[in-house]
Coordinates of C-alpha atoms in Angstrom, one line a residue:
M1 CA 15.9 56.4 11.5
T2 CA 14.8 57.0 7.9
S3 CA 12.2 54.4 6.7
R4 CA 12.4 53.3 3.1
I5 CA 9.5 51.9 1.3
V6 CA 10.2 49.3 -1.5
Q7 CA 8.6 50.0 -4.8
G8 CA 7.7 46.9 -6.8
K9 CA 7.3 46.8 -10.5
P10 CA 3.9 47.4 -11.7
P11 CA 1.8 44.8 -13.4
V12 CA 2.3 44.5 -17.1
P13 CA -1.1 44.8 -18.7
P14 CA -2.2 41.7 -20.7
R15 CA -1.3 41.7 -24.4
S16 CA -4.6 41.4 -26.7
P17 CA -3.7 40.5 -30.3
S18 CA -7.1 42.0 -31.3
N19 CA -6.0 45.4 -30.0
K20 CA -2.7 46.7 -31.4
E21 CA -3.2 50.2 -30.0
I22 CA -3.1 48.7 -26.3
L23 CA 0.1 47.0 -27.1
D24 CA 1.7 50.1 -28.6
E25 CA 0.8 52.2 -25.5
A26 CA 1.6 49.5 -23.0
P27 CA 5.3 50.8 -22.3
L28 CA 4.1 54.4 -22.0
D29 CA 1.2 53.4 -19.6
K30 CA 3.9 51.4 -17.6
R31 CA 6.1 54.3 -17.5
H32 CA 3.3 56.7 -16.5
R33 CA 1.7 54.4 -13.9
F34 CA 5.4 54.0 -12.4
G35 CA 5.7 57.7 -12.3
V36 CA 2.4 58.3 -10.5
M37 CA 2.9 55.6 -8.1
G38 CA 6.5 57.2 -7.3
T39 CA 4.6 60.7 -6.5
M40 CA 2.2 58.9 -4.6
V41 CA 4.2 56.6 -2.3
G42 CA 7.5 59.0 -1.9
P43 CA 10.0 60.8 -3.8
A44 CA 12.0 58.7 -6.4
T45 CA 15.4 58.7 -5.8
N46 CA 18.2 57.5 -8.1
P47 CA 20.9 55.8 -6.1
R48 CA 23.3 55.8 -9.0
T49 CA 23.3 59.6 -9.7
T50 CA 22.6 60.9 -6.2
R51 CA 25.8 61.5 -4.4
P52 CA 26.0 63.5 -1.0
V53 CA 28.0 66.7 -1.2
L54 CA 31.2 67.1 0.9
S55 CA 29.6 69.8 2.9
S56 CA 26.7 67.7 3.9
V57 CA 29.0 64.7 4.8
N58 CA 31.2 66.6 7.1
G59 CA 28.6 69.0 8.8
G60 CA 25.3 68.6 10.4
P61 CA 23.8 65.9 12.8
N62 CA 21.9 64.5 10.0
S63 CA 24.9 63.8 7.7
G64 CA 24.8 60.1 8.7
D65 CA 21.3 59.6 7.4
Q66 CA 22.1 61.3 4.1
A67 CA 25.2 59.4 3.5
A68 CA 23.2 56.1 4.5
A69 CA 20.4 57.2 2.0
G70 CA 23.0 57.8 -0.7
S71 CA 24.8 54.5 -0.1
D72 CA 21.9 52.1 0.2
G73 CA 20.9 52.4 -3.5
G74 CA 23.9 51.1 -5.1
S75 CA 27.7 50.7 -5.3
A76 CA 28.4 53.7 -7.6
S77 CA 27.7 56.3 -5.0
G78 CA 30.5 58.6 -3.6
I79 CA 31.3 62.0 -2.3
E80 CA 30.5 64.9 -4.8
F81 CA 32.5 68.3 -4.8
S82 CA 30.1 71.0 -5.2
S83 CA 32.8 74.0 -4.9
R84 CA 36.3 74.6 -4.6
E85 CA 35.7 75.2 -0.6
D86 CA 35.0 71.6 -0.3
V87 CA 38.3 70.8 -1.8
E88 CA 40.0 73.2 0.4
R89 CA 38.3 72.0 3.5
L90 CA 39.3 68.4 2.4
L91 CA 42.8 69.3 1.9
A92 CA 42.8 71.2 5.3
E93 CA 41.5 68.0 7.1
K94 CA 44.4 66.1 5.6
M95 CA 47.1 68.6 6.4
K96 CA 46.3 68.4 10.3
G97 CA 49.2 67.4 12.1
K98 CA 51.7 67.7 9.5
T99 CA 54.9 69.9 9.3
K100 CA 55.4 73.0 7.6
N101 CA 57.0 71.5 4.5
D102 CA 53.7 69.9 3.7
F103 CA 51.9 73.2 3.8
K104 CA 54.6 74.5 1.4
V105 CA 53.9 71.6 -1.0
K106 CA 50.1 72.6 -0.5
S107 CA 51.0 76.1 -1.7
L108 CA 53.1 74.7 -4.4
W109 CA 50.1 72.6 -5.7
Y110 CA 48.3 76.0 -6.2
F111 CA 51.0 78.4 -7.6
F112 CA 53.6 76.3 -9.2
P113 CA 51.7 75.0 -12.2
S114 CA 50.1 78.3 -13.0
D115 CA 53.5 79.9 -12.7
V116 CA 55.0 77.4 -15.2
V117 CA 52.1 77.8 -17.6
I118 CA 52.3 81.4 -17.6
K119 CA 56.0 81.4 -18.3
S120 CA 55.9 78.5 -20.9
C121 CA 52.9 80.5 -22.7
E122 CA 55.0 83.9 -22.8
N123 CA 58.1 82.2 -24.0
E124 CA 56.1 80.5 -26.7
R125 CA 54.5 83.5 -27.8
E126 CA 57.6 85.5 -27.8
T127 CA 59.2 82.8 -29.9
R128 CA 56.3 82.8 -32.3
V129 CA 56.3 86.5 -32.8
A130 CA 60.0 86.5 -33.5
V131 CA 59.7 83.8 -36.0
E132 CA 56.5 85.3 -37.8
K133 CA 58.4 88.6 -37.8
S134 CA 61.4 87.0 -39.4
R135 CA 59.2 85.0 -41.9
D136 CA 57.2 88.1 -43.0
A137 CA 60.6 90.0 -43.5
L138 CA 62.0 87.1 -45.7
S139 CA 58.5 87.2 -47.6
L140 CA 58.8 90.7 -48.3
D141 CA 62.5 90.3 -49.5
L142 CA 61.7 87.5 -51.5
Q143 CA 58.6 89.7 -53.2
R144 CA 61.0 92.3 -54.0
V145 CA 63.6 90.2 -55.6
N146 CA 61.0 88.5 -57.7
R147 CA 60.0 91.8 -58.9
E148 CA 63.5 92.9 -59.7
N149 CA 64.2 89.5 -61.5
K150 CA 61.0 90.2 -63.3
C151 CA 62.2 93.6 -64.5
L152 CA 65.6 92.0 -65.5
S153 CA 64.0 89.2 -67.3
D154 CA 62.0 92.1 -69.3
Q155 CA 65.4 93.7 -69.8
V156 CA 66.8 90.8 -71.5
P157 CA 64.8 91.0 -75.0
Y158 CA 65.5 94.8 -75.0
T159 CA 69.1 94.2 -74.6
M160 CA 69.0 91.6 -77.2
G161 CA 67.7 93.9 -79.7
L162 CA 70.4 96.4 -79.0
N163 CA 73.1 93.7 -79.9
K164 CA 72.3 94.4 -83.5
A165 CA 73.2 97.9 -83.4
V166 CA 76.2 98.1 -81.1
P167 CA 77.4 94.5 -80.9
L168 CA 80.3 95.4 -78.3
R169 CA 78.3 97.5 -76.2
A170 CA 75.5 95.1 -76.3
D171 CA 77.7 92.3 -75.5
L172 CA 79.0 94.0 -72.2
T173 CA 75.2 95.1 -71.5
T174 CA 74.2 91.5 -72.0
I175 CA 76.9 90.2 -69.8
K176 CA 76.2 92.6 -67.2
T177 CA 72.5 91.8 -67.2
M178 CA 73.0 88.2 -67.2
T179 CA 75.3 88.6 -64.4
E180 CA 72.7 90.5 -62.5
Y181 CA 70.1 88.2 -63.3
E182 CA 72.3 85.3 -62.2
E183 CA 73.2 87.1 -58.8
Q184 CA 69.4 87.9 -58.3
K185 CA 68.5 84.3 -58.9
K186 CA 70.9 83.1 -56.3
T187 CA 69.4 85.9 -54.0
T188 CA 66.1 84.4 -54.6
I189 CA 67.1 80.7 -53.7
D190 CA 68.8 82.1 -50.7
L191 CA 65.7 83.9 -49.5
Q192 CA 63.7 80.9 -50.3
D193 CA 66.1 78.4 -48.2
R194 CA 65.6 81.0 -45.4
L195 CA 62.0 81.2 -45.5
A196 CA 61.9 77.1 -45.5
E197 CA 64.2 77.4 -42.4
A198 CA 62.1 79.8 -40.7
E199 CA 59.0 77.6 -41.3
L200 CA 60.9 74.6 -39.7
Q201 CA 61.5 76.9 -36.6
I202 CA 57.8 77.5 -36.3
I203 CA 57.3 73.7 -36.5
E204 CA 60.0 73.1 -33.9
A205 CA 58.5 75.8 -31.6
E206 CA 55.2 74.0 -31.9
K207 CA 56.7 70.7 -30.9
L208 CA 58.4 72.6 -28.0
R209 CA 55.3 73.7 -26.9
K210 CA 53.7 70.4 -26.7
K211 CA 56.6 69.2 -24.9
L212 CA 56.3 71.9 -22.1
H213 CA 52.7 71.2 -21.8
N214 CA 53.4 67.6 -21.3
T215 CA 55.9 68.5 -18.7
I216 CA 53.5 70.8 -16.9
L217 CA 50.9 67.7 -16.6
V218 CA 53.2 65.4 -15.2
T219 CA 54.5 68.1 -12.8
T220 CA 51.0 68.7 -11.8
L221 CA 50.5 64.9 -11.3
L222 CA 53.6 64.7 -9.2
C223 CA 52.6 67.6 -7.0
L224 CA 49.1 66.1 -6.4
T225 CA 50.6 62.7 -5.7
N226 CA 52.9 64.0 -3.2
I227 CA 50.1 66.2 -1.2
S228 CA 47.9 62.8 -1.3

């Protein structure tokens, strides 16, 4: 049976109004003497932070004394899982006397969430890569159309100058140039719309990723609830 020594509070040194340094050093001296008393009487324990490890609770003849020493100090004590083996040992204890379906559920608890996460990550990556490629292609097309549009815009003044020499030919050339300019302008607007649509697809893919993540969390919690 383990013996416990009750440590009382050390006496507070009397305050002296004439000596200010003693008042300033009183809390430090109090803590120092409390620490010295703890080392002289016995090892100081903090029952609120000391919790028995599961392996020490389940094994050994002294496990009852360790659990009692950890639970006498306060109501916040509990079992601390120090490793994955402790969790597996606890699950194995809970699975004793159960059917094969329970063992299948236990296996799903290990493999199903990871498979769902891997699959969702792969789908998200493929979708993101495809959308980014489409966006890059549309950006290149938009840059090309802008360059062509600039070239056509630069040709307009030159064409306007030719109108003075050859009015008919200049009119035909101007009409052709303006027609091409309008077509290029429509193409530019169409590419801009497609680029905006690609960006919306990226946003929708991000929302889908968050939804899949929430679904995975809910599925994992349901698996844990069924196991327990």
